[in-house]
mmCIF file of N, CA, C and O in Angstrom:
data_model
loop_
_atom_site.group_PDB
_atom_site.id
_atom_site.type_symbol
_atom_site.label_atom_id
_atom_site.label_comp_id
_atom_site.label_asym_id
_atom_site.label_seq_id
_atom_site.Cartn_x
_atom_site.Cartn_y
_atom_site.Cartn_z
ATOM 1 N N UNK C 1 0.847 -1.166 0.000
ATOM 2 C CA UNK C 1 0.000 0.000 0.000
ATOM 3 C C UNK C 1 0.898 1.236 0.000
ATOM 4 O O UNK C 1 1.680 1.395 0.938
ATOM 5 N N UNK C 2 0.835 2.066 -0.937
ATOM 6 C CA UNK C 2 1.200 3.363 -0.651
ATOM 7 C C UNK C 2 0.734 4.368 -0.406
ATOM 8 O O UNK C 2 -0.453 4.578 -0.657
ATOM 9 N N UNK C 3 1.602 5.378 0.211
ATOM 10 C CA UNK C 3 0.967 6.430 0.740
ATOM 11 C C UNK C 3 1.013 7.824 0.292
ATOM 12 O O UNK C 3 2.020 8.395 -0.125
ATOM 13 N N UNK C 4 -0.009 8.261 0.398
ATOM 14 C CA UNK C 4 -0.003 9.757 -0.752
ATOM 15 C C UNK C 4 1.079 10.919 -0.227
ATOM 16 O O UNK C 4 1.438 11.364 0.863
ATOM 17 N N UNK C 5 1.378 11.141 -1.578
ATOM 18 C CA UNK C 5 2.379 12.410 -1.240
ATOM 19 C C UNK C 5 2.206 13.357 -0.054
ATOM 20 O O UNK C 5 1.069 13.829 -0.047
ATOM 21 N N UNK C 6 2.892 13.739 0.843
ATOM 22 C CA UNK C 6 2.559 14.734 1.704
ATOM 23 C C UNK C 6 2.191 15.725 0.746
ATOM 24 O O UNK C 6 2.719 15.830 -0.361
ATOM 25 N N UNK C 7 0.870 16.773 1.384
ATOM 26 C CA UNK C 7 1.181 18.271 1.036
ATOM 27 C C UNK C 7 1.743 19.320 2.016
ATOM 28 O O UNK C 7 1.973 19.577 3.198
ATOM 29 N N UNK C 8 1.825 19.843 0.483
ATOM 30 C CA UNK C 8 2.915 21.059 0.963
ATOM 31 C C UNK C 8 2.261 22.526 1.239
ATOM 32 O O UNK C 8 1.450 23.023 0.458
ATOM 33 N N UNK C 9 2.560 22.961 2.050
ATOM 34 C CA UNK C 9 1.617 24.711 2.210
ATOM 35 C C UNK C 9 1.506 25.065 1.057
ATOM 36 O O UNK C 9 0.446 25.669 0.895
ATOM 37 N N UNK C 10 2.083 24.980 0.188
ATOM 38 C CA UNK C 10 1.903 25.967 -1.422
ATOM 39 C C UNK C 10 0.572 25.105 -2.100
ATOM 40 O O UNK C 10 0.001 25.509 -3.113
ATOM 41 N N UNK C 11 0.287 24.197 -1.571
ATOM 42 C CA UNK C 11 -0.912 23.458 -2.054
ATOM 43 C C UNK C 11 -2.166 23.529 -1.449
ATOM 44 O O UNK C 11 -3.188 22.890 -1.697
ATOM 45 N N UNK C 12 -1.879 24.649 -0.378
ATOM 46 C CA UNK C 12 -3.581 24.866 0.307
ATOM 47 C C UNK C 12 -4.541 25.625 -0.425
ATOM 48 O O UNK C 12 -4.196 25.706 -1.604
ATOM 49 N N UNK C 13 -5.562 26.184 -0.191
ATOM 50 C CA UNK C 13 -6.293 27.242 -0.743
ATOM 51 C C UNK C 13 -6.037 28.367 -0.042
ATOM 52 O O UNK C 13 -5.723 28.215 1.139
ATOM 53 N N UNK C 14 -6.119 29.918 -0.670
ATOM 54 C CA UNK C 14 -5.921 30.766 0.071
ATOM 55 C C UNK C 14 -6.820 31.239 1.413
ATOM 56 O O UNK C 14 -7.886 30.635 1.529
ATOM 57 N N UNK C 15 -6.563 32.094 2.284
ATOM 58 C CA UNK C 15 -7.235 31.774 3.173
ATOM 59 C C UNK C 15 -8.576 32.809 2.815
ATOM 60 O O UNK C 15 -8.503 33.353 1.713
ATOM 61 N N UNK C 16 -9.694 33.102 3.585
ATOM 62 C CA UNK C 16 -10.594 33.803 3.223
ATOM 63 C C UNK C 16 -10.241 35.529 3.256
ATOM 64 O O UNK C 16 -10.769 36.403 2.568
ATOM 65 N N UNK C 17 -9.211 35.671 4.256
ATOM 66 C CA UNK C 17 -9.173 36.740 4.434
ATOM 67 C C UNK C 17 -8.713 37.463 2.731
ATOM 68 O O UNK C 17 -9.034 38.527 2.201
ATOM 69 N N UNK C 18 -7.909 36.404 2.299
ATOM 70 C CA UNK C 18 -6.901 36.912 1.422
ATOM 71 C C UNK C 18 -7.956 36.617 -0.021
ATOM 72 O O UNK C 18 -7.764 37.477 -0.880
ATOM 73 N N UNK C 19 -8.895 35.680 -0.368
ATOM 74 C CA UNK C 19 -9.914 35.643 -1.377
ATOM 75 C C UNK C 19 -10.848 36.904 -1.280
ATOM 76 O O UNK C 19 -11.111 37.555 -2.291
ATOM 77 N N UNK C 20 -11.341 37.232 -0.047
ATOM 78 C CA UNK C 20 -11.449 38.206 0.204
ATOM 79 C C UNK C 20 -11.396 39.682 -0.333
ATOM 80 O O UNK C 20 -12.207 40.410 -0.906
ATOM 81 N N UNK C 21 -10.249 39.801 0.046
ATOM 82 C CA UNK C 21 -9.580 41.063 -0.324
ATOM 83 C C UNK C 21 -9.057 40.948 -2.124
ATOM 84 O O UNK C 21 -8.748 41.895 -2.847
ATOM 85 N N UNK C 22 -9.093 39.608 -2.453
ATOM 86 C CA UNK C 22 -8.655 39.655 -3.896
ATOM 87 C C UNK C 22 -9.920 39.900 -4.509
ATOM 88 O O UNK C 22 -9.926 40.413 -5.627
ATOM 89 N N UNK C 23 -11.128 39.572 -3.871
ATOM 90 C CA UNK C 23 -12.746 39.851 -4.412
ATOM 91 C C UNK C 23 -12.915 41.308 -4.360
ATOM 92 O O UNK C 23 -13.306 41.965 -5.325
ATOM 93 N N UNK C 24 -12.512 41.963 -2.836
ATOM 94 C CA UNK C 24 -12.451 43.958 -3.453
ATOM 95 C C UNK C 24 -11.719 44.262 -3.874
ATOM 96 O O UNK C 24 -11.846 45.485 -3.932
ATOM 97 N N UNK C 25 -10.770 43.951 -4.348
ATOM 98 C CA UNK C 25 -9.757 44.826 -5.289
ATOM 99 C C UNK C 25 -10.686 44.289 -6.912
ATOM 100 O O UNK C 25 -10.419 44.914 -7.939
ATOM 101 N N UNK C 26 -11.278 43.629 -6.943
ATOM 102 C CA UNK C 26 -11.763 43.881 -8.387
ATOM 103 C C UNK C 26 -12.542 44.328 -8.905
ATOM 104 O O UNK C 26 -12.504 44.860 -10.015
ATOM 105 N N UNK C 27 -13.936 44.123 -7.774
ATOM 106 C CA UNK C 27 -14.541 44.930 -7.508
ATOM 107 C C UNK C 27 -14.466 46.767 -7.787
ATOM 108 O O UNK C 27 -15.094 47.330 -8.684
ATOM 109 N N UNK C 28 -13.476 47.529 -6.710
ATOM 110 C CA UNK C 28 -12.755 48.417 -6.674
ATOM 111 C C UNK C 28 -12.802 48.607 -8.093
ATOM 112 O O UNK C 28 -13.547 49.520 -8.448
ATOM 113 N N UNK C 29 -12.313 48.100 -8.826
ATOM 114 C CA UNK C 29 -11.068 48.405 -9.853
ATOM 115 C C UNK C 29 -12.276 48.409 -11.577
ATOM 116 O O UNK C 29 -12.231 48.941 -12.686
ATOM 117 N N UNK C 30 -13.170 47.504 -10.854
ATOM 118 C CA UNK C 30 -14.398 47.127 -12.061
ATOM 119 C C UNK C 30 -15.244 48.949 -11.853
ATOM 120 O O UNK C 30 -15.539 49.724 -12.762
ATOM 121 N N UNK C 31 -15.425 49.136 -10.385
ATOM 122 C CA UNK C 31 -16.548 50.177 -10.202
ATOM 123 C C UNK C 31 -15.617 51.429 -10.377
ATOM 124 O O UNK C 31 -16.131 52.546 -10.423
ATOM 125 N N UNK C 32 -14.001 51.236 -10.496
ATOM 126 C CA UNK C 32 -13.055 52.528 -10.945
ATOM 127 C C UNK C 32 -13.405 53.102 -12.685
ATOM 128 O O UNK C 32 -13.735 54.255 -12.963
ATOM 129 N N UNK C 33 -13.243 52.061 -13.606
ATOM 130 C CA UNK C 33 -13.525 51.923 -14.572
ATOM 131 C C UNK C 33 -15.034 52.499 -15.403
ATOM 132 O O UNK C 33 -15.127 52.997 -16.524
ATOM 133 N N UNK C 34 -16.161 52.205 -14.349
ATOM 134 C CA UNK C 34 -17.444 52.635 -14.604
ATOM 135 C C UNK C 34 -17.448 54.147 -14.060
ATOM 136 O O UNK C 34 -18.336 54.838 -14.560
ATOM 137 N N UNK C 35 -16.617 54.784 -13.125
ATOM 138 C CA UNK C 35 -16.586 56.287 -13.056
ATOM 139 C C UNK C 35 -15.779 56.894 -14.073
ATOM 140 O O UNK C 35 -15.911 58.096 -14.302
ATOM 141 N N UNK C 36 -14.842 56.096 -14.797
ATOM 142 C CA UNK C 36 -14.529 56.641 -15.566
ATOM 143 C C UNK C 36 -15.602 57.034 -16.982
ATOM 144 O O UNK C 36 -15.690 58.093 -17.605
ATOM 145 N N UNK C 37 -16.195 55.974 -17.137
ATOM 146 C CA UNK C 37 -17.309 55.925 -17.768
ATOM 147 C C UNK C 37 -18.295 57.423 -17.625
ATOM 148 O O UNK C 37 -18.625 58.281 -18.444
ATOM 149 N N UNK C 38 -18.431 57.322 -16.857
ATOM 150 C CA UNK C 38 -19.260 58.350 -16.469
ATOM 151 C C UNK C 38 -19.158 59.823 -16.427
ATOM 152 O O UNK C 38 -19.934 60.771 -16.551
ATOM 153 N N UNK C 39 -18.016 59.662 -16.223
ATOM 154 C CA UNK C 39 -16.949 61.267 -16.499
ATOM 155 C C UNK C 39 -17.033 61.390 -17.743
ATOM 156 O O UNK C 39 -17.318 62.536 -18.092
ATOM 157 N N UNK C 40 -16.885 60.593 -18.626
ATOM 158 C CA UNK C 40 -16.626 60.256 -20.158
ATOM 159 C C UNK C 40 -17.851 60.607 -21.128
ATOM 160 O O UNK C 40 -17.933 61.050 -22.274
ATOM 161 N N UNK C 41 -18.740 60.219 -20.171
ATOM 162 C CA UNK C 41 -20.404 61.116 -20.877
ATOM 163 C C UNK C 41 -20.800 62.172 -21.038
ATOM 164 O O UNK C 41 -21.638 62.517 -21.871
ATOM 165 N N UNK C 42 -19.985 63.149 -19.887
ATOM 166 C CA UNK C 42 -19.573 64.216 -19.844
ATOM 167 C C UNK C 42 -19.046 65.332 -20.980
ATOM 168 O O UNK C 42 -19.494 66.451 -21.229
ATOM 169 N N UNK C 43 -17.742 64.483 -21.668
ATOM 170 C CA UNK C 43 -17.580 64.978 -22.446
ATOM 171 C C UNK C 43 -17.799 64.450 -23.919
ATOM 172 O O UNK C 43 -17.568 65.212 -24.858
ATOM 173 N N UNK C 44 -18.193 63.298 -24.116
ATOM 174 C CA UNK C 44 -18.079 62.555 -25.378
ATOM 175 C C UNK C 44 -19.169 63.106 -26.208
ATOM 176 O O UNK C 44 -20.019 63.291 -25.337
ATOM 177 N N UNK C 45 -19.647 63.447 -27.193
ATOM 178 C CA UNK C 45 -20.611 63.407 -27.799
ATOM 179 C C UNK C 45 -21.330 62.995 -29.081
ATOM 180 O O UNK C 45 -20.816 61.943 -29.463
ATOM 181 N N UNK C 46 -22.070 63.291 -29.707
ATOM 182 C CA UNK C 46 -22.164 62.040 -30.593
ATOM 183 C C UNK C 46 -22.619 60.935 -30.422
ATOM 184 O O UNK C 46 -23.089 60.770 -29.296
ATOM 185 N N UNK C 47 -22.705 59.609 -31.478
ATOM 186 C CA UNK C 47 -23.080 58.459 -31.206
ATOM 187 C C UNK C 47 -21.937 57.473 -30.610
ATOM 188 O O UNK C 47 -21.911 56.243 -30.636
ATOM 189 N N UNK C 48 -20.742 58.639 -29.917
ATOM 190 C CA UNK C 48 -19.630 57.937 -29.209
ATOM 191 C C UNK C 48 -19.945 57.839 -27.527
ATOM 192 O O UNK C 48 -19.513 57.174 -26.586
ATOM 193 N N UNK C 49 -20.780 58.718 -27.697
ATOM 194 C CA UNK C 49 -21.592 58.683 -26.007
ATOM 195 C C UNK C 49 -22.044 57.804 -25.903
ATOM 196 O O UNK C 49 -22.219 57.783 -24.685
ATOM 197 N N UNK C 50 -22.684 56.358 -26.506
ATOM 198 C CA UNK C 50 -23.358 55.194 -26.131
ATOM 199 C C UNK C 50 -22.155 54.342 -25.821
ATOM 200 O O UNK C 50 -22.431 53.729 -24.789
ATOM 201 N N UNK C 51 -20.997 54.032 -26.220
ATOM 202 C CA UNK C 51 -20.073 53.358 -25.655
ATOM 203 C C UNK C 51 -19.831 53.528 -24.178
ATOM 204 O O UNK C 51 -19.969 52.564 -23.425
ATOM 205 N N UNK C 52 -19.334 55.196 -23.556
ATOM 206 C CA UNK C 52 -19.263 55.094 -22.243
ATOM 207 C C UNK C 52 -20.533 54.759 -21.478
ATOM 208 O O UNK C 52 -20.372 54.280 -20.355
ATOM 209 N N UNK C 53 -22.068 54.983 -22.028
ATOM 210 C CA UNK C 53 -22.637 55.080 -21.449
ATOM 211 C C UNK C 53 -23.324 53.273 -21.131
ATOM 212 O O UNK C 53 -23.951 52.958 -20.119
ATOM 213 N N UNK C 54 -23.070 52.578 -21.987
ATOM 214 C CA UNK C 54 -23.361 51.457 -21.914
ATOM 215 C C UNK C 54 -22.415 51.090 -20.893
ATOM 216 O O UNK C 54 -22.884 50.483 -19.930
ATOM 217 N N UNK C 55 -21.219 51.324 -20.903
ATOM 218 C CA UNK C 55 -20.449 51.253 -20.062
ATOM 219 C C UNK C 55 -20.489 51.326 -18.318
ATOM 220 O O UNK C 55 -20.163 50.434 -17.534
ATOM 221 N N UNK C 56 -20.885 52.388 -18.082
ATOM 222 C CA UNK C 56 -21.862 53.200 -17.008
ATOM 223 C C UNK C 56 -22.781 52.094 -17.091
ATOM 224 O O UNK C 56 -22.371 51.466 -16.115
ATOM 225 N N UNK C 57 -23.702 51.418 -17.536
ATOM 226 C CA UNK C 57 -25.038 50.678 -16.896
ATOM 227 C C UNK C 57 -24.561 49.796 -16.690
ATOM 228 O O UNK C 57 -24.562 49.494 -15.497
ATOM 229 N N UNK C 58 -23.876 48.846 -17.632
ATOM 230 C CA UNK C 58 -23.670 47.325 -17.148
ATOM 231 C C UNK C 58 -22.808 46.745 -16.473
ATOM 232 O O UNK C 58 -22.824 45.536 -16.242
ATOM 233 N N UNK C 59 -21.602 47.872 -15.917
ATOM 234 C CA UNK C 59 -20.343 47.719 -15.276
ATOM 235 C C UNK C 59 -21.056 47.455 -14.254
ATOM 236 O O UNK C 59 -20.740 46.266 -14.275
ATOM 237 N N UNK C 60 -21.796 47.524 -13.309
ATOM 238 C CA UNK C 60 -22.518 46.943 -11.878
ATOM 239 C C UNK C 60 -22.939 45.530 -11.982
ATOM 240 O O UNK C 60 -22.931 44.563 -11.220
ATOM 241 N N UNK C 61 -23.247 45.721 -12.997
ATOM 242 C CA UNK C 61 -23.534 43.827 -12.820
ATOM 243 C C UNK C 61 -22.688 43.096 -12.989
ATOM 244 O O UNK C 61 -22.627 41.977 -12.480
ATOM 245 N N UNK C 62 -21.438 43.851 -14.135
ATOM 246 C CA UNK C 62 -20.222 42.962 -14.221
ATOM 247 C C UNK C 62 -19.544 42.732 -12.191
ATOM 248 O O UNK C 62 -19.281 41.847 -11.378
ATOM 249 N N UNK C 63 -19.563 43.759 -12.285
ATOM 250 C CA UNK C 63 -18.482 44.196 -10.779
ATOM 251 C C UNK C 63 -19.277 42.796 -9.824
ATOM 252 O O UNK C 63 -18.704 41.796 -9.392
ATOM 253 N N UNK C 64 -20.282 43.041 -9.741
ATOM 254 C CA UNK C 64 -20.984 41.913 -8.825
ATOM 255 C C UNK C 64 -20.611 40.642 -8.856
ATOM 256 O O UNK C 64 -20.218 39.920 -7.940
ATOM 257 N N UNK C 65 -20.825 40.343 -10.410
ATOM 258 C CA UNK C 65 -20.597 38.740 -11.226
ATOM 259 C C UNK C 65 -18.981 38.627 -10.406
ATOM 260 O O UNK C 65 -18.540 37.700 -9.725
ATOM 261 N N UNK C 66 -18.351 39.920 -10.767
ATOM 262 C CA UNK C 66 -16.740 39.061 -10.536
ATOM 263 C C UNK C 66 -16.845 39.218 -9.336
ATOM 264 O O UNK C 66 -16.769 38.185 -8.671
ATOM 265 N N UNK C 67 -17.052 40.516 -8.598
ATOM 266 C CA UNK C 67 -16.933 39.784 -6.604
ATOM 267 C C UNK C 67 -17.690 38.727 -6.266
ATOM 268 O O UNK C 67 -17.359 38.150 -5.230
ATOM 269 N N UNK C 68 -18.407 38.409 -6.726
ATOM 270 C CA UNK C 68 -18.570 36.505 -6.065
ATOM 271 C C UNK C 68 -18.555 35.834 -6.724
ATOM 272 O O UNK C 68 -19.387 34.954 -6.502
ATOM 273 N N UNK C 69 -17.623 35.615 -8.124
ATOM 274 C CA UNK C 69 -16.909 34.825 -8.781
ATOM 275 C C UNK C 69 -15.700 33.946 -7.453
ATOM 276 O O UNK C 69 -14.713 34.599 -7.115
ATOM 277 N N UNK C 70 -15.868 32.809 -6.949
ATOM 278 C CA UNK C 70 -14.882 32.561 -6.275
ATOM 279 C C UNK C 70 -13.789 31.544 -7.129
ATOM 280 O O UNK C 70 -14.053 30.443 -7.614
ATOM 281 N N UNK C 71 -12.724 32.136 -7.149
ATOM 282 C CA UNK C 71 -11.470 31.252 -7.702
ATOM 283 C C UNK C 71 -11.396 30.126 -7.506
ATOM 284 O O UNK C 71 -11.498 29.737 -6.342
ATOM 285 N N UNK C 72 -11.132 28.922 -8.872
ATOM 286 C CA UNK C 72 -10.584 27.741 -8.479
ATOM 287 C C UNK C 72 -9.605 27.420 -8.298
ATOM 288 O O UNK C 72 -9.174 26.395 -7.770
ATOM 289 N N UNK C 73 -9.033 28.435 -8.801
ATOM 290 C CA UNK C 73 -7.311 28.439 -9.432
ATOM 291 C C UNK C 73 -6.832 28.295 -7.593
ATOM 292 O O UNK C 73 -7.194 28.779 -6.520
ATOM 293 N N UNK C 74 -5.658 27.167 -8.184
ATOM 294 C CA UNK C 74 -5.151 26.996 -6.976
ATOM 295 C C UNK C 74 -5.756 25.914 -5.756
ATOM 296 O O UNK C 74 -5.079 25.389 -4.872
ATOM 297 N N UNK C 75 -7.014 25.774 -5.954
ATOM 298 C CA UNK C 75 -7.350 24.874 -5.264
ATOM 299 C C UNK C 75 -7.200 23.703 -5.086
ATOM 300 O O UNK C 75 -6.720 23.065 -6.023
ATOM 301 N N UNK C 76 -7.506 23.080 -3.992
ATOM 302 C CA UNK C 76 -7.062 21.552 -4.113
ATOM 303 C C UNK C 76 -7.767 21.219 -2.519
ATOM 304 O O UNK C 76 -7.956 21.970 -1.562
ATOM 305 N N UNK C 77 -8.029 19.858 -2.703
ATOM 306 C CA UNK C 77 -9.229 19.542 -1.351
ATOM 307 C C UNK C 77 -7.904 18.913 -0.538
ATOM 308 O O UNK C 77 -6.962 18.257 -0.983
ATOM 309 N N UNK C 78 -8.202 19.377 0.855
ATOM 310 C CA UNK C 78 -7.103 19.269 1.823
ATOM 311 C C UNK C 78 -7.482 18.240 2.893
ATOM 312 O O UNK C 78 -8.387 18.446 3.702
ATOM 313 N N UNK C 79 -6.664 16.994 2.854
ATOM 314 C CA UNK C 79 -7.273 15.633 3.486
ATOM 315 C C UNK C 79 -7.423 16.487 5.026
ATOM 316 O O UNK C 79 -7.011 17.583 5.404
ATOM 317 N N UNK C 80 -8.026 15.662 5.521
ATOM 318 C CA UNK C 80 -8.591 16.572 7.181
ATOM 319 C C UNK C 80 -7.842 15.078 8.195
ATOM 320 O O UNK C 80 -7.938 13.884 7.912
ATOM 321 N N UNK C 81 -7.200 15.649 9.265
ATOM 322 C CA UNK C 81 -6.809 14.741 9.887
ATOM 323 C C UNK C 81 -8.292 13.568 10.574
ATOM 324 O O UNK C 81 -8.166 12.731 11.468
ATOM 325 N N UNK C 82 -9.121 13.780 10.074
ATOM 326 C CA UNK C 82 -9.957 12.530 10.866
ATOM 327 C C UNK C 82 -10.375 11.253 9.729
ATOM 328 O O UNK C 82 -10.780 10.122 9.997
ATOM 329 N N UNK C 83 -10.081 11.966 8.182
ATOM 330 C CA UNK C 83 -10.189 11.248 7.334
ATOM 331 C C UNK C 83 -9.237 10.046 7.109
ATOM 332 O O UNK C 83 -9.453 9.070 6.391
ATOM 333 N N UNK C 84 -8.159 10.303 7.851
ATOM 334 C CA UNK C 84 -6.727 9.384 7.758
ATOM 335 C C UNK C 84 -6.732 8.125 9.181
ATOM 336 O O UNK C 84 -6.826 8.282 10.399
ATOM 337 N N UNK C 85 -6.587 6.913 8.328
ATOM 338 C CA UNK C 85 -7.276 5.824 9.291
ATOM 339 C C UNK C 85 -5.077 5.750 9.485
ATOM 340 O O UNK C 85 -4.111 5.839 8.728
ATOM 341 N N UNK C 86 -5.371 5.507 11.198
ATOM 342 C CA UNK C 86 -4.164 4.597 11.344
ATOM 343 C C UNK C 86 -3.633 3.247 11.112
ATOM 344 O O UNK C 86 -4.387 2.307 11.360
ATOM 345 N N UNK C 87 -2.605 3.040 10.731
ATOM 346 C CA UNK C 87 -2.013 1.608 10.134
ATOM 347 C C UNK C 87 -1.315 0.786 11.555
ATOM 348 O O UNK C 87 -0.740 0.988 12.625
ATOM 349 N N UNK C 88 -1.793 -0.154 10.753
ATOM 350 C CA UNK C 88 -1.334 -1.245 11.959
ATOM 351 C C UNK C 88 -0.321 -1.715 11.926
ATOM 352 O O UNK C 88 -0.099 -2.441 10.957
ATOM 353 N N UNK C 89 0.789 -1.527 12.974
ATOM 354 C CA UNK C 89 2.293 -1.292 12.816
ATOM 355 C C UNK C 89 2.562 -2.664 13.173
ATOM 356 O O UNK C 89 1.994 -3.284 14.073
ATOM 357 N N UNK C 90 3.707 -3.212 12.202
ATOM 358 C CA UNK C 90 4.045 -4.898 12.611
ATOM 359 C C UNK C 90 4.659 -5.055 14.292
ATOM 360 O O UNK C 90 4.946 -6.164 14.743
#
């Protein structure tokens, strides 16, 4: 019988704090983008004003979709010490 590779810390999932904070920074960065938008209506005019302005409406739903988009990347299911039966030593 063999026994599975140990894991290694680089093989955990990140912790929540840190998924977290990788969920507002995109957030952030999605709803940065839609003020730019919006500034942009400001001055654009023409039938070039429907680009920012489409921009401006649907960037909220994007921003949402990706903050609770949760990452797989990186994951991997982490045996739990009660799952591991002891062996019976000769």
């Amino acid at each position: 019988m063999r026994n599975p590779p140990a894991a290694a810390l680089t093989e955990l999932p990140p912790s929540p704090e840190e998924e977290q904070g990788a969920r507002m920074r995109r957030y952030a960065i999605t709803m940065g983008i839609r003020m730019v938008c919006v500034l942009a209506c400001l001055f654009v005019q023409g039938w070039w004003l429907l680009i920012p302005a489409l921009g401006a409406v649907f960037l909220p739903y994007v921003a949402v979709v990706f903050a609770n988009a949760v990452s797989t990347k990186g994951r991997r299911t982490v045996e739990r010490p009660g799952a591991i039966e002891p062996r019976d030593l000769p």
